[in-house]
Amino acid sequence: MLSIFILIGAYRYYAQLAERFGKTKWHFGLLAIGIYLGSQIFLAFSFGMYLTITNPESLNNVNYTGFSAVNIVGWLISIALVWGVHQFLEQKFKRENIQKPSIEIEKIGEISEHQ
């Protein structure tokens, strides 16, 4: 249940970023969902492999629905990954806006009108 709330929050977080820079909101919202779910699947698979290698008998007693330290750590790592990619994209979009010559072109038109 908590993962659903995290997914909704990640979707909105990325959609706001896309809106701020004039990008398609739902594309980036789906990217956030993909990053979160992909990291959760990777972490679950990695932990399962770790359990299989260290103690194969412990796989019979795994609780998939409860709150455990492993679940909480997985959520925190996934949220950190979503946040990190968001920061990377935000910096990338800022650099793209700086490199756009459209503002300079508009200023050239203003200068020529005043002369």
Coordinates of C-alpha atoms in Angstrom, one line a residue:
M1 CA 0.0 0.0 0.0
L2 CA 2.8 2.4 0.8
S3 CA 4.4 1.7 -2.6
I4 CA 1.2 3.0 -4.3
F5 CA 1.5 6.3 -2.4
I6 CA 5.2 6.5 -3.3
L7 CA 4.4 5.8 -7.0
I8 CA 1.7 8.6 -7.0
G9 CA 4.2 11.0 -5.4
A10 CA 6.9 10.1 -7.8
Y11 CA 4.6 10.6 -10.8
R12 CA 3.5 14.0 -9.6
Y13 CA 7.1 15.0 -8.8
Y14 CA 8.3 14.2 -12.3
A15 CA 5.2 15.7 -13.9
Q16 CA 5.8 19.0 -12.2
L17 CA 9.4 18.9 -13.5
A18 CA 8.2 18.3 -17.0
E19 CA 5.6 21.1 -16.8
R20 CA 8.2 23.6 -15.6
F21 CA 10.3 22.9 -18.6
G22 CA 7.6 22.5 -21.2
K23 CA 7.9 18.8 -21.6
T24 CA 5.2 16.1 -21.9
K25 CA 4.1 15.4 -18.3
W26 CA 2.9 11.8 -18.6
H27 CA 6.1 10.7 -20.3
F28 CA 8.2 11.8 -17.3
G29 CA 5.5 10.5 -14.9
L30 CA 5.8 7.1 -16.4
L31 CA 9.6 7.4 -16.3
A32 CA 9.3 7.9 -12.5
I33 CA 7.1 4.9 -12.1
G34 CA 9.6 2.8 -14.2
I35 CA 12.5 3.9 -12.1
Y36 CA 10.8 3.1 -8.9
L37 CA 9.4 -0.2 -9.9
G38 CA 12.6 -1.2 -11.7
S39 CA 14.7 -0.5 -8.6
Q40 CA 12.3 -2.4 -6.4
I41 CA 12.4 -5.4 -8.7
F42 CA 16.2 -5.3 -8.9
L43 CA 16.5 -5.0 -5.1
A44 CA 14.1 -7.8 -4.4
F45 CA 15.8 -10.0 -6.9
S46 CA 19.2 -9.2 -5.4
F47 CA 18.0 -9.9 -1.9
G48 CA 16.5 -13.2 -3.0
M49 CA 19.7 -14.2 -4.6
Y50 CA 21.6 -13.3 -1.5
L51 CA 19.2 -15.4 0.6
T52 CA 19.5 -18.3 -1.8
I53 CA 23.3 -18.3 -1.7
T54 CA 23.7 -17.8 2.1
N55 CA 20.8 -19.9 3.4
P56 CA 18.5 -21.6 1.0
E57 CA 16.1 -22.8 3.7
S58 CA 15.3 -19.2 4.7
L59 CA 13.3 -18.7 1.4
N60 CA 10.5 -20.8 2.8
N61 CA 9.8 -18.2 5.6
V62 CA 9.8 -15.0 3.5
N63 CA 7.0 -12.6 4.3
Y64 CA 6.2 -10.6 1.2
T65 CA 3.4 -8.4 2.6
G66 CA 4.8 -7.2 6.0
F67 CA 6.9 -4.3 7.0
S68 CA 10.4 -5.4 7.5
A69 CA 13.8 -3.8 7.6
V70 CA 14.5 -5.0 4.1
N71 CA 11.3 -3.5 2.8
I72 CA 12.0 -0.1 4.4
V73 CA 15.6 -0.1 3.1
G74 CA 14.3 -1.0 -0.4
W75 CA 11.8 1.9 -0.3
L76 CA 14.5 4.3 0.8
I77 CA 16.9 3.3 -1.9
S78 CA 14.2 3.5 -4.6
I79 CA 13.1 6.9 -3.4
A80 CA 16.7 8.1 -3.4
L81 CA 17.2 6.8 -6.9
V82 CA 14.0 8.5 -8.1
W83 CA 15.2 11.8 -6.5
G84 CA 18.7 11.4 -8.0
V85 CA 17.4 11.0 -11.5
H86 CA 15.0 13.9 -11.0
Q87 CA 18.0 16.1 -10.0
F88 CA 20.0 14.9 -13.0
L89 CA 17.1 15.7 -15.4
E90 CA 16.5 19.1 -13.8
Q91 CA 20.2 20.1 -14.3
K92 CA 20.0 18.8 -17.9
F93 CA 16.9 20.8 -18.6
K94 CA 18.4 23.9 -17.1
R95 CA 21.5 23.5 -19.3
E96 CA 19.2 23.1 -22.4
N97 CA 17.4 26.3 -21.6
I98 CA 20.6 28.2 -21.3
Q99 CA 21.8 27.0 -24.6
K100 CA 18.6 27.9 -26.5
P101 CA 19.3 31.0 -28.6
S102 CA 15.6 32.0 -28.7
I103 CA 16.0 34.6 -26.0
E104 CA 19.0 36.1 -27.8
I105 CA 17.1 36.2 -31.1
E106 CA 14.2 38.1 -29.4
K107 CA 16.7 40.6 -27.9
I108 CA 18.1 41.2 -31.4
G109 CA 14.7 42.1 -32.7
E110 CA 14.1 44.5 -29.8
I111 CA 17.5 46.3 -30.5
S112 CA 16.8 46.8 -34.2
E113 CA 13.3 48.2 -33.5
H114 CA 14.7 50.9 -31.2
Q115 CA 17.3 52.2 -33.7

